[in-house]
mmCIF file of C-alpha atoms in Angstrom:
data_model
loop_
_atom_site.group_PDB
_atom_site.id
_atom_site.type_symbol
_atom_site.label_atom_id
_atom_site.label_comp_id
_atom_site.label_asym_id
_atom_site.label_seq_id
_atom_site.Cartn_x
_atom_site.Cartn_y
_atom_site.Cartn_z
ATOM 1 C CA ASN W 74 -4.780 -10.460 -6.189
ATOM 2 C CA ALA W 75 -5.913 -12.233 -3.042
ATOM 3 C CA GLY W 76 -3.987 -11.748 0.143
ATOM 4 C CA VAL W 77 -3.138 -14.398 2.695
ATOM 5 C CA MET W 78 -6.248 -16.515 3.181
ATOM 6 C CA GLN W 79 -6.942 -18.270 6.434
ATOM 7 C CA ASN W 80 -9.783 -20.579 7.325
ATOM 8 C CA PRO W 81 -11.739 -21.101 9.320
ATOM 9 C CA ARG W 82 -12.002 -17.607 10.767
ATOM 10 C CA HIS W 83 -13.573 -18.942 13.929
ATOM 11 C CA LEU W 84 -13.356 -22.451 15.308
ATOM 12 C CA VAL W 85 -14.825 -23.911 18.477
ATOM 13 C CA ARG W 86 -13.486 -27.170 19.781
ATOM 14 C CA ARG W 87 -14.124 -29.201 22.929
ATOM 15 C CA ARG W 88 -11.194 -30.156 25.083
ATOM 16 C CA GLY W 89 -9.453 -33.205 23.631
ATOM 17 C CA GLN W 90 -10.527 -32.600 20.039
ATOM 18 C CA GLU W 91 -8.256 -31.686 17.171
ATOM 19 C CA ALA W 92 -8.065 -28.277 15.513
ATOM 20 C CA ARG W 93 -6.842 -27.780 11.950
ATOM 21 C CA LEU W 94 -6.118 -24.304 10.704
ATOM 22 C CA ARG W 95 -5.411 -23.644 7.047
ATOM 23 C CA CYS W 96 -3.427 -20.928 5.356
ATOM 24 C CA SER W 97 -3.044 -20.158 1.675
ATOM 25 C CA PRO W 98 -0.173 -17.722 1.129
ATOM 26 C CA MET W 99 -0.258 -14.849 -1.280
ATOM 27 C CA LYS W 100 0.315 -15.781 -4.889
ATOM 28 C CA GLY W 101 4.015 -16.199 -5.572
ATOM 29 C CA HIS W 102 4.947 -16.516 -1.907
ATOM 30 C CA SER W 103 6.805 -19.627 -0.828
ATOM 31 C CA HIS W 104 7.506 -18.707 2.792
ATOM 32 C CA VAL W 105 4.839 -19.175 5.463
ATOM 33 C CA TYR W 106 4.888 -18.202 9.118
ATOM 34 C CA TRP W 107 2.484 -19.048 11.927
ATOM 35 C CA TYR W 108 2.000 -16.841 14.966
ATOM 36 C CA ARG W 109 -0.209 -17.095 18.041
ATOM 37 C CA GLN W 110 -1.744 -14.136 19.809
ATOM 38 C CA LEU W 111 -3.242 -14.347 23.257
ATOM 39 C CA PRO W 112 -5.708 -11.642 24.372
ATOM 40 C CA GLU W 113 -4.052 -8.273 25.008
ATOM 41 C CA GLU W 114 -0.652 -9.585 23.913
ATOM 42 C CA GLY W 115 1.612 -9.338 20.923
ATOM 43 C CA LEU W 116 2.245 -12.076 18.406
ATOM 44 C CA LYS W 117 4.403 -14.993 19.398
ATOM 45 C CA PHE W 118 6.298 -16.719 16.615
ATOM 46 C CA MET W 119 5.529 -20.417 16.278
ATOM 47 C CA VAL W 120 6.940 -21.831 13.065
ATOM 48 C CA TYR W 121 8.449 -20.810 9.737
ATOM 49 C CA LEU W 122 8.052 -23.045 6.701
ATOM 50 C CA GLN W 123 9.005 -23.147 3.091
ATOM 51 C CA LYS W 124 7.439 -25.559 0.648
ATOM 52 C CA GLU W 125 7.820 -29.052 2.160
ATOM 53 C CA ASN W 126 10.374 -27.861 4.714
ATOM 54 C CA ILE W 127 10.241 -26.605 8.277
ATOM 55 C CA ILE W 128 12.867 -23.883 8.574
ATOM 56 C CA ASP W 129 12.384 -22.849 12.183
ATOM 57 C CA GLU W 130 9.994 -24.393 14.691
ATOM 58 C CA SER W 131 11.585 -22.917 17.782
ATOM 59 C CA GLY W 132 8.292 -21.350 18.865
ATOM 60 C CA MET W 133 6.192 -24.477 18.576
ATOM 61 C CA PRO W 134 5.156 -26.287 21.736
ATOM 62 C CA LYS W 135 6.917 -29.634 21.867
ATOM 63 C CA GLU W 136 3.735 -31.649 22.064
ATOM 64 C CA ARG W 137 0.365 -31.641 20.304
ATOM 65 C CA PHE W 138 1.296 -28.963 17.750
ATOM 66 C CA SER W 139 2.493 -29.631 14.226
ATOM 67 C CA ALA W 140 2.701 -27.706 10.978
ATOM 68 C CA GLU W 141 3.193 -28.550 7.358
ATOM 69 C CA PHE W 142 3.399 -26.756 4.041
ATOM 70 C CA PRO W 143 3.050 -29.379 1.317
ATOM 71 C CA LYS W 144 4.112 -28.992 -2.277
ATOM 72 C CA GLU W 145 0.479 -28.587 -3.254
ATOM 73 C CA GLY W 146 -2.182 -27.006 -1.117
ATOM 74 C CA PRO W 147 -2.309 -24.764 1.916
ATOM 75 C CA SER W 148 -0.174 -24.774 5.001
ATOM 76 C CA ILE W 149 -1.818 -26.550 7.931
ATOM 77 C CA LEU W 150 -1.367 -25.886 11.623
ATOM 78 C CA ARG W 151 -2.631 -28.842 13.567
ATOM 79 C CA ILE W 152 -3.344 -28.900 17.280
ATOM 80 C CA GLN W 153 -4.155 -32.261 18.765
ATOM 81 C CA GLN W 154 -6.036 -32.845 22.018
ATOM 82 C CA VAL W 155 -6.768 -29.165 22.493
ATOM 83 C CA VAL W 156 -6.839 -27.646 25.970
ATOM 84 C CA ARG W 157 -8.379 -24.376 27.169
ATOM 85 C CA GLY W 158 -4.984 -22.702 27.073
ATOM 86 C CA ASP W 159 -4.857 -23.199 23.302
ATOM 87 C CA SER W 160 -7.664 -20.651 22.904
ATOM 88 C CA ALA W 161 -6.089 -17.814 20.948
ATOM 89 C CA ALA W 162 -5.930 -16.130 17.582
ATOM 90 C CA TYR W 163 -3.615 -17.901 15.155
ATOM 91 C CA PHE W 164 -2.193 -15.785 12.378
ATOM 92 C CA CYS W 165 -0.538 -16.949 9.225
ATOM 93 C CA ALA W 166 1.776 -14.744 7.205
ATOM 94 C CA SER W 167 3.654 -15.170 3.968
ATOM 95 C CA SER W 168 6.521 -13.591 2.076
ATOM 96 C CA GLN W 169 8.309 -14.022 -1.234
ATOM 97 C CA GLY W 170 11.648 -14.652 0.376
ATOM 98 C CA GLN W 171 13.130 -14.347 3.781
ATOM 99 C CA ARG W 172 14.654 -11.433 5.636
ATOM 100 C CA GLY W 173 14.467 -8.401 3.400
ATOM 101 C CA ASN W 174 10.923 -8.960 2.192
ATOM 102 C CA THR W 175 7.689 -7.590 3.531
ATOM 103 C CA ILE W 176 5.646 -10.182 5.389
ATOM 104 C CA TYR W 177 1.877 -10.086 4.856
ATOM 105 C CA PHE W 178 -0.654 -11.381 7.328
ATOM 106 C CA GLY W 179 -3.985 -13.101 7.031
ATOM 107 C CA GLU W 180 -7.055 -12.135 9.054
ATOM 108 C CA GLY W 181 -6.428 -14.874 11.585
ATOM 109 C CA SER W 182 -8.234 -17.937 12.892
ATOM 110 C CA TRP W 183 -9.828 -17.567 16.322
ATOM 111 C CA LEU W 184 -9.787 -20.837 18.207
ATOM 112 C CA THR W 185 -12.005 -21.242 21.254
ATOM 113 C CA VAL W 186 -11.679 -24.375 23.345
ATOM 114 C CA VAL W 187 -14.680 -25.096 25.538
ATOM 115 C CA SER A 73 12.650 -13.732 24.725
ATOM 116 C CA GLN A 74 11.067 -10.550 23.413
ATOM 117 C CA GLN A 75 13.124 -8.877 20.716
ATOM 118 C CA GLY A 76 11.081 -5.699 20.302
ATOM 119 C CA GLU A 77 9.545 -3.613 23.044
ATOM 120 C CA GLU A 78 7.157 -0.783 22.233
ATOM 121 C CA ASP A 79 6.754 2.298 24.353
ATOM 122 C CA PRO A 80 4.336 3.525 25.566
ATOM 123 C CA GLN A 81 2.030 0.561 26.077
ATOM 124 C CA ALA A 82 -0.995 2.807 25.638
ATOM 125 C CA LEU A 83 -1.466 6.280 24.208
ATOM 126 C CA SER A 84 -4.591 8.461 24.137
ATOM 127 C CA ILE A 85 -4.723 11.606 22.034
ATOM 128 C CA GLN A 86 -7.202 13.948 20.355
ATOM 129 C CA GLU A 87 -7.856 14.022 16.634
ATOM 130 C CA GLY A 88 -5.386 16.238 14.852
ATOM 131 C CA GLU A 89 -2.576 15.628 17.313
ATOM 132 C CA ASN A 90 0.557 13.681 16.471
ATOM 133 C CA ALA A 91 1.227 10.255 17.934
ATOM 134 C CA THR A 92 4.724 8.922 18.519
ATOM 135 C CA MET A 93 5.459 5.325 19.369
ATOM 136 C CA ASN A 94 8.885 3.935 20.110
ATOM 137 C CA CYS A 95 10.376 0.508 19.687
ATOM 138 C CA SER A 96 13.605 -0.865 21.100
ATOM 139 C CA TYR A 97 15.227 -4.126 20.142
ATOM 140 C CA LYS A 98 18.122 -6.193 21.363
ATOM 141 C CA THR A 99 20.144 -7.756 18.554
ATOM 142 C CA SER A 100 21.401 -6.839 15.115
ATOM 143 C CA ILE A 101 18.635 -6.622 12.544
ATOM 144 C CA ASN A 102 18.212 -6.844 8.798
ATOM 145 C CA ASN A 103 15.091 -4.676 8.805
ATOM 146 C CA LEU A 104 12.323 -3.442 11.052
ATOM 147 C CA GLN A 105 8.647 -3.376 10.133
ATOM 148 C CA TRP A 106 5.654 -1.625 11.660
ATOM 149 C CA TYR A 107 2.184 -3.113 11.635
ATOM 150 C CA ARG A 108 -1.268 -1.957 12.678
ATOM 151 C CA GLN A 109 -3.934 -4.208 14.106
ATOM 152 C CA ASN A 110 -7.535 -3.201 14.562
ATOM 153 C CA SER A 111 -9.417 -5.064 17.260
ATOM 154 C CA GLY A 112 -10.329 -8.567 16.143
ATOM 155 C CA ARG A 113 -8.553 -8.242 12.828
ATOM 156 C CA GLY A 114 -5.298 -9.267 11.224
ATOM 157 C CA LEU A 115 -2.165 -7.200 10.964
ATOM 158 C CA VAL A 116 -1.762 -4.601 8.274
ATOM 159 C CA HIS A 117 1.749 -3.845 7.110
ATOM 160 C CA LEU A 118 2.560 -0.143 7.377
ATOM 161 C CA ILE A 119 6.198 0.352 6.551
ATOM 162 C CA LEU A 120 9.536 -1.483 6.320
ATOM 163 C CA ILE A 121 12.818 0.236 7.089
ATOM 164 C CA ARG A 122 16.118 -1.478 6.355
ATOM 165 C CA SER A 123 19.107 -1.407 8.660
ATOM 166 C CA ASN A 124 20.990 0.958 6.335
ATOM 167 C CA GLU A 125 18.125 3.470 6.273
ATOM 168 C CA ARG A 126 17.555 6.177 8.861
ATOM 169 C CA GLU A 127 14.135 7.544 7.952
ATOM 170 C CA LYS A 128 11.159 6.655 5.774
ATOM 171 C CA HIS A 129 7.873 8.334 5.023
ATOM 172 C CA SER A 130 4.568 6.987 3.862
ATOM 173 C CA GLY A 131 1.658 9.400 3.801
ATOM 174 C CA ARG A 132 1.090 10.570 7.383
ATOM 175 C CA LEU A 133 3.589 8.041 8.718
ATOM 176 C CA ARG A 134 7.214 8.737 9.472
ATOM 177 C CA VAL A 135 9.529 6.019 10.718
ATOM 178 C CA THR A 136 13.049 6.512 12.009
ATOM 179 C CA LEU A 137 15.680 3.926 12.794
ATOM 180 C CA ASP A 138 18.732 4.387 14.993
ATOM 181 C CA THR A 139 20.796 1.214 14.844
ATOM 182 C CA SER A 140 23.372 2.564 17.301
ATOM 183 C CA LYS A 141 20.624 2.847 19.936
ATOM 184 C CA LYS A 142 18.736 -0.171 18.621
ATOM 185 C CA SER A 143 15.540 1.831 18.465
ATOM 186 C CA SER A 144 12.876 2.966 16.029
ATOM 187 C CA SER A 145 10.014 5.402 16.221
ATOM 188 C CA LEU A 146 6.708 5.637 14.383
ATOM 189 C CA LEU A 147 5.142 9.071 14.070
ATOM 190 C CA ILE A 148 1.557 9.461 12.903
ATOM 191 C CA THR A 149 0.817 13.072 12.053
ATOM 192 C CA ALA A 150 -2.613 14.736 12.170
ATOM 193 C CA SER A 151 -4.170 11.649 13.719
ATOM 194 C CA ARG A 152 -7.732 10.577 12.975
ATOM 195 C CA ALA A 153 -10.219 8.477 14.915
ATOM 196 C CA ALA A 154 -9.643 5.730 12.315
ATOM 197 C CA ASP A 155 -6.026 5.492 13.472
ATOM 198 C CA THR A 156 -7.264 3.914 16.707
ATOM 199 C CA ALA A 157 -5.575 0.508 16.767
ATOM 200 C CA SER A 158 -2.648 -1.400 18.215
ATOM 201 C CA TYR A 159 0.706 -0.785 16.608
ATOM 202 C CA PHE A 160 3.502 -3.324 16.596
ATOM 203 C CA CYS A 161 7.101 -3.189 15.597
ATOM 204 C CA ALA A 162 8.690 -6.361 14.334
ATOM 205 C CA THR A 163 12.286 -7.115 13.512
ATOM 206 C CA VAL A 164 13.972 -9.462 11.103
ATOM 207 C CA LEU A 165 17.289 -10.600 12.488
ATOM 208 C CA ASN A 166 20.463 -10.848 10.499
ATOM 209 C CA GLN A 167 20.549 -14.589 10.797
ATOM 210 C CA ALA A 168 19.382 -16.691 7.914
ATOM 211 C CA GLY A 169 16.145 -18.546 8.328
ATOM 212 C CA THR A 170 14.579 -16.323 10.918
ATOM 213 C CA ALA A 171 11.145 -14.794 11.042
ATOM 214 C CA LEU A 172 9.627 -11.558 12.263
ATOM 215 C CA ILE A 173 9.820 -11.133 16.008
ATOM 216 C CA PHE A 174 7.132 -8.899 17.483
ATOM 217 C CA GLY A 175 6.927 -6.590 20.447
ATOM 218 C CA LYS A 176 3.822 -6.371 22.634
ATOM 219 C CA GLY A 177 2.475 -3.324 20.882
ATOM 220 C CA THR A 178 1.243 0.166 21.642
ATOM 221 C CA THR A 179 -2.512 0.680 21.873
ATOM 222 C CA LEU A 180 -3.432 4.030 20.371
ATOM 223 C CA SER A 181 -6.783 5.671 21.049
ATOM 224 C CA VAL A 182 -7.708 8.748 19.058
ATOM 225 C CA SER A 183 -10.804 10.552 20.217
ATOM 226 C CA SER A 184 -12.776 13.025 18.141
#
């Protein structure tokens, strides 16, 4: 019974490159959340998706960031033209439903922009 | 804006002592969840308490919720060095289609 799987665990990108982070939710979970954590800070909500739908993207930067959760396959967080300020840990979480359900987190993807 | 705020920001105790962390939030919630994060790792879910519950226990953990004061506390009894981690409270609002909103966390250090 695998948990939330994220890959890659560590990613190094040069400024201007693209970063793609993948998240496979727990089995049976149809709700996916992406969070960003800067050093010594809490988690900042980015986006909440259900299969093929973006429910809430109020935490996503307006430019360069996008997320999808297709009918088949993992959820993808895509960062185009990365800058040094994008260096952070990106966590994916999943739940069976919204609100009353426990939300489970993956181990995170650490992005370093050099 | 930050929904949950943990207090204190950092806490250092000796093994065997109890650790209490507090969390305050601003708006009406559906439930509140506590998580632990070891350095460089993901978040581990500890306990969920619903808005109609006042207290919950899980092993050495005790969580209380006071919706009138919009606050929650996490008590770890008989702490161990392995409890050293950051602890976060996170709230689920009563609005449909919303996600967990996290506080900045309390860093707990337990020395042996």
